[in-house]
XYZ file of C-alpha atoms in Angstrom:
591
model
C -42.670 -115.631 21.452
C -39.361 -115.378 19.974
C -37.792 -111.550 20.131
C -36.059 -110.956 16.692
C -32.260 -109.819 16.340
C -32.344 -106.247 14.759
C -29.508 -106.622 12.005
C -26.146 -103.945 12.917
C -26.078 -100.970 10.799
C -23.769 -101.296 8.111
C -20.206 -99.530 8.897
C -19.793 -95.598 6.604
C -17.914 -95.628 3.763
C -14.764 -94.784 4.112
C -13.899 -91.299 2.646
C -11.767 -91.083 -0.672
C -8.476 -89.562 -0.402
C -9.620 -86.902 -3.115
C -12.292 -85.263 -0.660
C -9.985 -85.282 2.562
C -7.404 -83.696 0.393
C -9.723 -80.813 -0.699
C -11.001 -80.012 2.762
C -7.648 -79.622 4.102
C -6.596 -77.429 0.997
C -9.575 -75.184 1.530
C -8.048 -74.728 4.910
C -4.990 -74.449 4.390
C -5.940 -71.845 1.319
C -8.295 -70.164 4.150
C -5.165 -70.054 6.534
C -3.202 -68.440 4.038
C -5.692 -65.806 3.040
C -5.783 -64.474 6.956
C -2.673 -64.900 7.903
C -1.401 -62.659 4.969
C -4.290 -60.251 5.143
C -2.967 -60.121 8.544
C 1.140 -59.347 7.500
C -0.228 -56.868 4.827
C -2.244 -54.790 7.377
C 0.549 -54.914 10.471
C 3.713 -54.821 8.010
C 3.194 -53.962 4.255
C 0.248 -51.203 5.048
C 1.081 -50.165 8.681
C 2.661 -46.838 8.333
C -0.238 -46.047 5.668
C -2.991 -46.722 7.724
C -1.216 -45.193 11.117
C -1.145 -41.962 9.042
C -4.943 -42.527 7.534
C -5.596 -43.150 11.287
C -3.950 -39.993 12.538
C -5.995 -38.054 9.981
C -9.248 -39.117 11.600
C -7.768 -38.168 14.906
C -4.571 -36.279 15.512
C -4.524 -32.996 14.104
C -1.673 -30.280 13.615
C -3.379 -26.676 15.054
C -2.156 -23.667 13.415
C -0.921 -21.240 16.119
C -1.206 -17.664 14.329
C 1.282 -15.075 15.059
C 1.629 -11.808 16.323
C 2.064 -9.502 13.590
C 4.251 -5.827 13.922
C 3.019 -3.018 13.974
C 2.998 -0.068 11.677
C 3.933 3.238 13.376
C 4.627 6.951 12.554
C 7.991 8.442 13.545
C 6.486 10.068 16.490
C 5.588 6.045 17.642
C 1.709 7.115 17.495
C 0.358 3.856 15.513
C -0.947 3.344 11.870
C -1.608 -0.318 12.216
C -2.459 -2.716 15.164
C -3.311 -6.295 15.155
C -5.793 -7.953 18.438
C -6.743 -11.230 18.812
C -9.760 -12.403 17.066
C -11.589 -15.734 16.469
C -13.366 -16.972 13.283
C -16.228 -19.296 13.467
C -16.416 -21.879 11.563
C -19.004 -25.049 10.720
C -19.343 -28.590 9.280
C -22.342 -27.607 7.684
C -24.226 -30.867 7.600
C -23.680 -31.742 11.039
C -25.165 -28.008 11.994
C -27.678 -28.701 9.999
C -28.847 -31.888 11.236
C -29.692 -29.764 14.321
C -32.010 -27.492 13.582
C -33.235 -26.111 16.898
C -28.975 -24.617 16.853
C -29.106 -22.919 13.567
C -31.549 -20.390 14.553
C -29.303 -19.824 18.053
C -26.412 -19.411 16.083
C -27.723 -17.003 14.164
C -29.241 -14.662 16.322
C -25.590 -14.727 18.542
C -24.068 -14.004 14.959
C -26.694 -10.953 14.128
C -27.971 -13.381 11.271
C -31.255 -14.387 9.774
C -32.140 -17.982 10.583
C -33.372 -18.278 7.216
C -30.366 -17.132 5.447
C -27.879 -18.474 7.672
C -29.534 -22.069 6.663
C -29.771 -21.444 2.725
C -26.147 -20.502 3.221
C -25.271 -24.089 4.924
C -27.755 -26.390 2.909
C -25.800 -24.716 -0.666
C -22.931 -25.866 0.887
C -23.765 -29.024 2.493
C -21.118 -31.444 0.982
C -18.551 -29.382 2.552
C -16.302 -30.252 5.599
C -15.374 -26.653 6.308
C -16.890 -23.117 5.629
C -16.701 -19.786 7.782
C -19.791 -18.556 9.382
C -18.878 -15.114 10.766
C -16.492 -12.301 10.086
C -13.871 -12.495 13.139
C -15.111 -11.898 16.656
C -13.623 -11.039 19.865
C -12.865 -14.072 22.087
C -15.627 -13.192 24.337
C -18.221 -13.214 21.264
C -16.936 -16.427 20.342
C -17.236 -17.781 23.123
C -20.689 -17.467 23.868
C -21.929 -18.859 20.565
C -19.099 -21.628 21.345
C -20.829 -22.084 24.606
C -24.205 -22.854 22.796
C -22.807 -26.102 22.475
C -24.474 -26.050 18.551
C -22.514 -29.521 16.594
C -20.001 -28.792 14.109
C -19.492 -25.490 15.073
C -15.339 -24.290 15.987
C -13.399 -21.222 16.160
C -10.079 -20.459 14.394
C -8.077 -18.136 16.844
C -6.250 -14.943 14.719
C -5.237 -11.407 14.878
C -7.358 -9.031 12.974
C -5.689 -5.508 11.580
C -6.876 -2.126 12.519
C -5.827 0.877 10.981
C -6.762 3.624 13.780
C -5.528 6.679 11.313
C -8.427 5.159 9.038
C -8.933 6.609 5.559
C -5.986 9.162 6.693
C -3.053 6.922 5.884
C -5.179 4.120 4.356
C -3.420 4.204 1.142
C 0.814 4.358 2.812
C 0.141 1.476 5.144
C -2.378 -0.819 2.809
C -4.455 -3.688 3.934
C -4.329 -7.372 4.967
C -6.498 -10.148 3.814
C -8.666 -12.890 5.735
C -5.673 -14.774 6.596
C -3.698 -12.301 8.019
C -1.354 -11.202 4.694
C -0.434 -8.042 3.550
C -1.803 -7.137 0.360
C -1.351 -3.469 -0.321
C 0.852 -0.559 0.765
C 3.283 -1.130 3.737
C 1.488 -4.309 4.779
C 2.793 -5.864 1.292
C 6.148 -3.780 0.769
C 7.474 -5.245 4.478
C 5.275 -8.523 4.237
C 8.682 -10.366 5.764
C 9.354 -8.290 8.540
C 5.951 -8.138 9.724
C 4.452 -11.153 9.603
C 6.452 -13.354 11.792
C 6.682 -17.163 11.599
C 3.199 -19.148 12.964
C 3.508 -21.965 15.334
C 2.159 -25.009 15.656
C 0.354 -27.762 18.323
C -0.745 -31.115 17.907
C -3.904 -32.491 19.096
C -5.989 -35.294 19.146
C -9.997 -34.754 18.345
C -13.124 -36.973 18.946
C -15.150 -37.822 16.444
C -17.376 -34.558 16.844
C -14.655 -32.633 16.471
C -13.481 -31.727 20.207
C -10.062 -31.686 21.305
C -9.780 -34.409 24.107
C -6.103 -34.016 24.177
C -3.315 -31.078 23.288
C -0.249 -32.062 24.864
C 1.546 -33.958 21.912
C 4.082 -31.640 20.404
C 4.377 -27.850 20.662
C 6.243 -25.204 18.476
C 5.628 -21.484 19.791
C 4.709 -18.571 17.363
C 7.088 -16.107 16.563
C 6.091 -12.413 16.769
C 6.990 -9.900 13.784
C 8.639 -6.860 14.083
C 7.352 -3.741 14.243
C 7.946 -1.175 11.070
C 8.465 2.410 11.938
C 7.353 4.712 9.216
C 8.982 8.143 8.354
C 4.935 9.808 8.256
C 3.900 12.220 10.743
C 0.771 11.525 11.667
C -0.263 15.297 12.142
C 1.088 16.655 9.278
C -0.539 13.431 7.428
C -3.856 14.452 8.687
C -3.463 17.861 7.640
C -2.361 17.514 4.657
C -5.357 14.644 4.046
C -7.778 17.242 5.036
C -6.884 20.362 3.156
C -6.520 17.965 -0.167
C -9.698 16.180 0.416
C -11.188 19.552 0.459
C -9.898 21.201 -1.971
C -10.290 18.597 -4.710
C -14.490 18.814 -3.220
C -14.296 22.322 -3.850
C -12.989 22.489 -7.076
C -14.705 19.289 -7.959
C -11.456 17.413 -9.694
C -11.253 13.848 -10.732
C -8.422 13.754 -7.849
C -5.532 14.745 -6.102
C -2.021 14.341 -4.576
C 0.134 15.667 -1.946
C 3.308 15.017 -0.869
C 5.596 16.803 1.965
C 9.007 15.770 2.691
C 12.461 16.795 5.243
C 14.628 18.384 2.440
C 17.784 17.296 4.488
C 16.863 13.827 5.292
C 14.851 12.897 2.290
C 12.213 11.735 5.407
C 8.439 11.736 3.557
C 6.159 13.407 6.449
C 2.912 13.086 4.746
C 1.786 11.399 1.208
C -2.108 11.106 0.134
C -3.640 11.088 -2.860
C -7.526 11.543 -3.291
C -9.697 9.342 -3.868
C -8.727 7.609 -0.928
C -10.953 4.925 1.134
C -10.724 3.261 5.007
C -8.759 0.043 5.698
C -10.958 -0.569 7.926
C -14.011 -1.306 5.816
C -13.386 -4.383 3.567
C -15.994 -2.766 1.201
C -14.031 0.319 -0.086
C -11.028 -2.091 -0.586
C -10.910 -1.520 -4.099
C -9.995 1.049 -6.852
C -9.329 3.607 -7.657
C -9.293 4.467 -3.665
C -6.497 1.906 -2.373
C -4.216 3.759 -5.257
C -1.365 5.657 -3.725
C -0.861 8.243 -7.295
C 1.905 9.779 -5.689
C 3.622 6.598 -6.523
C 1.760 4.795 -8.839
C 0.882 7.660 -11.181
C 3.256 9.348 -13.696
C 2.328 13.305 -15.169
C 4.164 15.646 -17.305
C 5.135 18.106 -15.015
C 4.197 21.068 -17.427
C 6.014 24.532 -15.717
C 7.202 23.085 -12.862
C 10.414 21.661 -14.868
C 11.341 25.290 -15.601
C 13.132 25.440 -12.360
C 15.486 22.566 -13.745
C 16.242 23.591 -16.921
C 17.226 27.045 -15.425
C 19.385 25.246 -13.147
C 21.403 23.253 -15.747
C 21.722 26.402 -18.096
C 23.672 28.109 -15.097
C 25.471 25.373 -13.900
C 26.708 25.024 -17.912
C 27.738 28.469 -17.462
C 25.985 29.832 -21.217
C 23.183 32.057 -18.754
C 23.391 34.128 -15.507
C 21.020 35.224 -13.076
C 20.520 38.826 -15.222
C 20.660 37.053 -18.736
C 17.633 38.639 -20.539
C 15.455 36.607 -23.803
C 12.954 38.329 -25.703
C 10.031 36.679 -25.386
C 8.273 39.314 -27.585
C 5.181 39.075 -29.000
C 4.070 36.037 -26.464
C 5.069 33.119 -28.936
C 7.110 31.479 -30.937
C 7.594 29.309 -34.131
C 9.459 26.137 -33.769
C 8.999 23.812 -36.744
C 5.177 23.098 -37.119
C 4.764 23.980 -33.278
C 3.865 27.117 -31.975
C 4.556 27.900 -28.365
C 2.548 30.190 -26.625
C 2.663 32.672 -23.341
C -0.513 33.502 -21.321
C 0.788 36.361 -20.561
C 3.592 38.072 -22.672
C 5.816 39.649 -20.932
C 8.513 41.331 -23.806
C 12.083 40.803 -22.387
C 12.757 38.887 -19.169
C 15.528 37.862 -17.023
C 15.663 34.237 -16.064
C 13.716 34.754 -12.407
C 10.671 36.702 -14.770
C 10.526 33.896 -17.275
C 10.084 31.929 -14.288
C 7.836 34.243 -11.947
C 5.412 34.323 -15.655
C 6.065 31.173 -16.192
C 6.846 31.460 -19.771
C 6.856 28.780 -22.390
C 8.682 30.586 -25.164
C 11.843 31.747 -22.759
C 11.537 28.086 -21.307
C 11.430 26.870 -25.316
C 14.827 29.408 -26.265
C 16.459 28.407 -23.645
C 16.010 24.775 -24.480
C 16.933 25.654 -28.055
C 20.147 27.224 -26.813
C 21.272 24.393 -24.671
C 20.880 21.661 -27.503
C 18.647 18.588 -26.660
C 21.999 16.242 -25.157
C 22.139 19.427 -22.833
C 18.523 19.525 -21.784
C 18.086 15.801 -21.129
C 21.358 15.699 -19.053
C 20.289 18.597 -16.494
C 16.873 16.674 -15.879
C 19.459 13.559 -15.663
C 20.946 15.632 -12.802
C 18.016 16.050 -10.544
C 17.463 12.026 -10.786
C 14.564 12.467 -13.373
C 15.246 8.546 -14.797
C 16.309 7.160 -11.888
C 14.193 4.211 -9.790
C 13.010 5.747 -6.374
C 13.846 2.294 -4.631
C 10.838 2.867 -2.246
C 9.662 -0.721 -2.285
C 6.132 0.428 -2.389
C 4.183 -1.766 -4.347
C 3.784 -0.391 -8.176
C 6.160 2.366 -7.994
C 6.248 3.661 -11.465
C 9.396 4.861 -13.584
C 9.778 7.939 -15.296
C 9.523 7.857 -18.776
C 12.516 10.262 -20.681
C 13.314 9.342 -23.897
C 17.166 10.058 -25.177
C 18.013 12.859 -26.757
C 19.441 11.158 -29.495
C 15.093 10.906 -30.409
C 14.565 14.515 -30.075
C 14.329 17.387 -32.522
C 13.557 20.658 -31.982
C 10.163 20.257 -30.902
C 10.894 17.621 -28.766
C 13.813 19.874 -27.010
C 11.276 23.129 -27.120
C 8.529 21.015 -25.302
C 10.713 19.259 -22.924
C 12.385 22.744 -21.803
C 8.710 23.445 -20.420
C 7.809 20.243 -19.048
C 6.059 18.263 -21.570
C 6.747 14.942 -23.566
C 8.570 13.064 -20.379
C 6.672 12.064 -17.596
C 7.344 11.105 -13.579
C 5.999 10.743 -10.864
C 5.495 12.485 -7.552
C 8.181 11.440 -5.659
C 10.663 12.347 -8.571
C 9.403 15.715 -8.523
C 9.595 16.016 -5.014
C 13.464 14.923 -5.099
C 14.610 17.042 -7.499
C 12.926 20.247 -5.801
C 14.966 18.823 -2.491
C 17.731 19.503 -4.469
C 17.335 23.121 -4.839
C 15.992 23.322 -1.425
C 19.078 21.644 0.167
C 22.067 23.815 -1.397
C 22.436 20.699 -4.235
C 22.437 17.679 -2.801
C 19.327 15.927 -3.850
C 18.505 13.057 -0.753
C 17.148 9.451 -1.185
C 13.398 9.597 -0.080
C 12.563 7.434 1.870
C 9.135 5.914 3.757
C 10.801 3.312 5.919
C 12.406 5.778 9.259
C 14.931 2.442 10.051
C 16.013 2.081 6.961
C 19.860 2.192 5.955
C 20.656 5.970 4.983
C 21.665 6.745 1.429
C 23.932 9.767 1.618
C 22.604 12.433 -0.718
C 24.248 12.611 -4.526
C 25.172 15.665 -6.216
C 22.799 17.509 -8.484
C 24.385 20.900 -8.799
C 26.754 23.516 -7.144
C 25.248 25.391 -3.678
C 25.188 28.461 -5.511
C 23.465 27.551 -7.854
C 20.577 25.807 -5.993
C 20.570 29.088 -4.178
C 20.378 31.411 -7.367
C 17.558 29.214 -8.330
C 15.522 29.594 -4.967
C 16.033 33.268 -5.009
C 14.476 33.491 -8.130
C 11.814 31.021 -7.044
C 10.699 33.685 -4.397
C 9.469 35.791 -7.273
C 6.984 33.413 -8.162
C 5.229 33.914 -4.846
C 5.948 37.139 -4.572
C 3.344 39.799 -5.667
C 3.171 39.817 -9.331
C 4.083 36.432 -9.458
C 2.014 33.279 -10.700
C 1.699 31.826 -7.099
C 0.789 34.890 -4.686
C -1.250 32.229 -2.931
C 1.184 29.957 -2.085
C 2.187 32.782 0.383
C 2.843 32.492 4.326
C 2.439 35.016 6.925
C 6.055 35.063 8.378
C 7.960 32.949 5.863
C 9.981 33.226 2.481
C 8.105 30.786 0.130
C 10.150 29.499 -2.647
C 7.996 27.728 -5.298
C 6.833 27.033 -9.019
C 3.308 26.507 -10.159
C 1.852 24.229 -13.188
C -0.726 24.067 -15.260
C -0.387 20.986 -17.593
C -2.697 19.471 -20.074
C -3.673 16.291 -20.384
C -3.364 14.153 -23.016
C -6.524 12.283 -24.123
C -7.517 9.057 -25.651
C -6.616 9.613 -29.353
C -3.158 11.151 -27.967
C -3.710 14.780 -28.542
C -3.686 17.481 -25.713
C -7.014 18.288 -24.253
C -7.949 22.329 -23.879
C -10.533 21.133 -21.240
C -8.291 18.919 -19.427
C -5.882 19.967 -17.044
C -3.512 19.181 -14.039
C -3.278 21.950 -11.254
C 0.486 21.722 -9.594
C 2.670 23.839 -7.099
C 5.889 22.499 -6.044
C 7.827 24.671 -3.189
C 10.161 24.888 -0.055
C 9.744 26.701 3.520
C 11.786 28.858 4.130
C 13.118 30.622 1.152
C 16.538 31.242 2.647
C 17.232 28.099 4.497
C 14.241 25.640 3.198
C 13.500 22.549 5.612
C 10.121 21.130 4.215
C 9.045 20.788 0.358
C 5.892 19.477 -0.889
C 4.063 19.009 -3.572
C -0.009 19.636 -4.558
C -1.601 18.247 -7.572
C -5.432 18.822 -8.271
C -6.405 16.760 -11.375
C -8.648 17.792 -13.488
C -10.633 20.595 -11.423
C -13.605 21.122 -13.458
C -15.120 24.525 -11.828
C -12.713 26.711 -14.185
C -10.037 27.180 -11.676
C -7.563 25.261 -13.242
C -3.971 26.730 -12.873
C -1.928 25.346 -10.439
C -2.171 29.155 -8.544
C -5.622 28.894 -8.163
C -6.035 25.387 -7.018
C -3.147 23.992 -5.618
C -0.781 26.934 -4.355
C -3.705 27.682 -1.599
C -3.486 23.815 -0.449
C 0.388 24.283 -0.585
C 0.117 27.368 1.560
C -2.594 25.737 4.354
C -0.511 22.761 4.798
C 3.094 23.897 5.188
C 2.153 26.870 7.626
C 0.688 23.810 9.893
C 3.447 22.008 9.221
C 6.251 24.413 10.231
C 3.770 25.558 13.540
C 4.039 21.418 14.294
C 7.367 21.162 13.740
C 8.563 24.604 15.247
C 10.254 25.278 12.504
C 11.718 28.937 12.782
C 11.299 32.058 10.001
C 14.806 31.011 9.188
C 14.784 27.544 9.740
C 17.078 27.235 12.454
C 15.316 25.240 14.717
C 13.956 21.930 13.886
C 13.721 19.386 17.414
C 14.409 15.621 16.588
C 11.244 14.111 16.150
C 11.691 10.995 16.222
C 11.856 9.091 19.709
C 15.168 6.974 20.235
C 13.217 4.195 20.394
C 9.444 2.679 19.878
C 7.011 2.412 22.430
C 6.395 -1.685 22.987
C 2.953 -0.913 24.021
C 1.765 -0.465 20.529
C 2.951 -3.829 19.617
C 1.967 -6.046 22.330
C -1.008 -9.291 21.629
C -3.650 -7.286 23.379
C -7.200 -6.558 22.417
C -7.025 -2.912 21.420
C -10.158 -1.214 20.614
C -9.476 1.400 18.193
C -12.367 4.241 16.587
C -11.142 4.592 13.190
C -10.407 8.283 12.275
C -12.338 10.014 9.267
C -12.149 13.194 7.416
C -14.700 15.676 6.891
């Protein structure tokens, strides 16, 4: 049998140009696509997505810095910062470990329970603090838990080791290390320093795996040297916290100063509170009123106008006014005495402390005269203390004034200052005239001492000052076994809400020097508003006076005459207090 031929397959169609040329174009087109995908990512976008890179891994560490201590002028210190670390958490990534959170909370004294409500409310965060700061070594053993998305921040935390007792003169710092009241704010640039800086590279959980990329060391701040005296601060802390207790008064002030030097020893004001405890960070306790607060001085500014009337030359020491019958028609006001007293020389009006020879001596002067003498003793003048909220006197022209206006201001009402004003202008008596700059800062650039009137009299003035403390005078407690006590008591009212002058309502003052004949210290006590009925300034604030300058001159060994004053500040401070160790410190409270 005959095999049969199988007939060839027939040959493929050729392909049409059309379809060749489309293949190739897709190609070609695909080419193009990668090849610039390709220049866009390592030409157009490189430096973009090196940085976006560099954010995922290489990371710029904050290096905190050493911030300066506060100090007294004896070197003992008022503020210290030790090295601290806060822990921090990517809250998701603790989370998504639960067997940690409950380790981590019992290291950090917390409640499993809340510690996890805290991170699931903020679980679309990348960052949130877990504890307050720690010391390195309690850090480090939550650290060494090994929990995920837990880290530390190293810092320095502030401690105030005077504690409520100069709270309100050195002020506070926040979380992140800034000053935000008191000296911490006022000398914010000096103390702070500059931080430094180290970069790193991190895994993707966070660790660093290396540190060695670039480097810029911290730079420590200085430390600030205060003019306080810690011992004197503390007494005088005590005796006012007391006494505004005991007579049960809405608050208080005190304020002692070097009548030569213008140096402020001690300054507290009550309510008061502890830097230390973030909780009583708030008013009215972090309020230093011996700056912030202005008062009408009331009979305290008798001393003043007396002054200016014998440095004009129209009174002497033995001028006599009638003061008879104990008050006095000027206009529609009436000015009253206490306690009549007939006719008086200048050093009675004062030692009675009365408002009608105050008022006729105003009303001889004329008001241009009146405003000028408290113009004298610095009255409208900024302090320049760089505390923060120092407040300005408030003295209107005398081209406002009538007679009323001149009566009331010869006695100390319808102007207003504050502490430190008063304090200044009392230097001036105390220091034979020349009225110093007061200052809180012990290294800061002197201000020689202006004018305010002659040496004699500033001495005229004290000697009739004595009389007030003297028995028979307004301020026999103000007294001081061994020493001449020069002062002035006040009793002002208070102006309330609808602007009219509350009977019930009253400020407690004594303003003096020690000693009489040669004065080295003055200070200043204010009780406000003592509500147990003892409400002139000889009842309430002359015995505060007395308690705290007698422990002042016994620190100071200050002699009967005042001859003998050692230097007490030390040439220079102790570097101990300022050194980047962990200092434990037992913050000191007041009974």
């Amino acid at each position: 049998m005959k095999a049969r031929r199988l007939a060839p397959a027939p040959a493929p169609a050729p392909v049409g140009g059309w379809r060749r040329g489309f293949v190739l174009g897709v190609m070609a087109l695909g080419a193009c696509v990668v090849f610039g995908r390709a220049f866009q990512l390592e030409v157009i976008d490189q430096d973009f997505l090196a940085a976006e890179g560099s954010k995922r891994s290489i990371r710029d560490v904050t290096i905190p810095a050493h911030r300066g201590a506060i100090v007294d002028r004896r070197g003992e210190p008022l503020a210290l910062s030790a090295p601290v670390e806060s822990l921090w958490a990517v809250p998701q990534a603790l989370l998504d470990a639960p067997r940690y959170v409950d380790a981590v909370a019992k290291l950090l004294g917390r409640q499993p329970d809340e510690l996890r409500k805290f991170l699931q409310a903020r679980a679309d965060r990348k960052f949130v603090y877990i504890s307050d700061p720690l010391s390195p070594g309690e850090a480090k053993r939550v650290l060494s838990l090994g929990a995920p998305g837990v880290f530390s921040d190293p810092s320095y935390a502030r401690y105030y080791p005077a504690g409520e007792v100069a709270g309100q003169v050195v002020g506070f710092c926040g979380r992140d290390g800034t000053g935000l009241e008191g000296i911490e704010k006022a000398q914010e640039s000096v103390l702070a320093g500059k931080q430094g800086s180290r970069r790193v590279i991190r895994d993707r959980a966070g660790h660093i795996v290396e540190d060695n990329l670039k480097f810029v060391e911290a730079q420590s701040g200085e430390d600030v040297q205060l003019t306080i005296d810690l011992r004197i601060q503390y007494l005088a802390y005590r005796e006012l916290k007391e006494a505004v207790a005991e007579h049960k008064a809405k608050g208080g002030t005190i304020v002692i100063a070097d009548s030569a030097t213008g140096d402020i020893l001690a300054i507290a004001s009550q309510p008061g509170f502890n830097p230390n405890n973030p909780g009583e960070r708030k008013p009215p306790g972090t309020r230093n009123r011996a700056i912030t607060d202005l008062y009408e001085p009331g009979s305290t500014a008798k001393p003043l106008l007396v002054a200016q009337a014998l440095e004009l030359g129209l009174f002497q020491p033995t001028s006599t006014i009638d003061t008879t019958p104990g008050w006095f028609k000027v206009g529609a006001l009436t000015v009253r005495d206490d306690h009549p007293g007939g006719v008086m020389d200048l050093a009675k009006i004062l030692a009675k402390s009365s408002n009608v020879g105050a008022a006729k001596i105003g009303l001889t002067l004329g008001p241009e005269a009146v405003w000028a003498g408290l113009q004298r003793f610095g009255i409208a003048e900024p302090l320049y203390t760089a505390f923060p909220g120092e407040a300005n006197s408030v003295l209107r022209h005398y081209s406002q004034w009538g007679e009323i206006a001149t009566a009331t201001a010869s006695y100390g009402y319808g102007w207003s200052l504050n502490a430190l004003h008063e304090v200044r202008a009392y230097s001036a008596l105390a220091n034979d005239g020349l009225m110093p700059h007061l200052r809180l800062i012990k290294n800061a650039p002197p201000v020689p001492p202006q004018r305010a009137i002659s040496a004699r009299t500033a001495r005229e003035v004290r000697e009739m000052l004595e009389t007030v403390v003297a028995p028979g005078g307004s301020a026999t407690r103000a007294a001081i076994q061994g020493y001449k006590v020069a002062g002035k008591t006040g009793t002002a009212r208070k102006l309330s809400d609808n602007g009219v002058y509350d009977a019930n309502r009253h400020m407690a003052l004594f303003v003096g020097m020690v000693p009489a004949e040669n004065p080295r210290l003055v200070g200043l006590v204010i009780i406000d508003e003592p509500s147990d009925g003892r409400y002139y300034g000889g009842l309430a604030a002359a015995p505060v006076f007395a308690s705290v300058m007698q422990g002042a001159a016994r620190l100071l060994q200050i002699s009967p005459e005042g001859t003998h004053t050692p230097d007490l500040a030390p040439p220079s401070l102790p570097r101990a207090v300022g050194g980047p160790t962990m200092v434990k410190v037992n913050a000191r409270t007041t009974r």
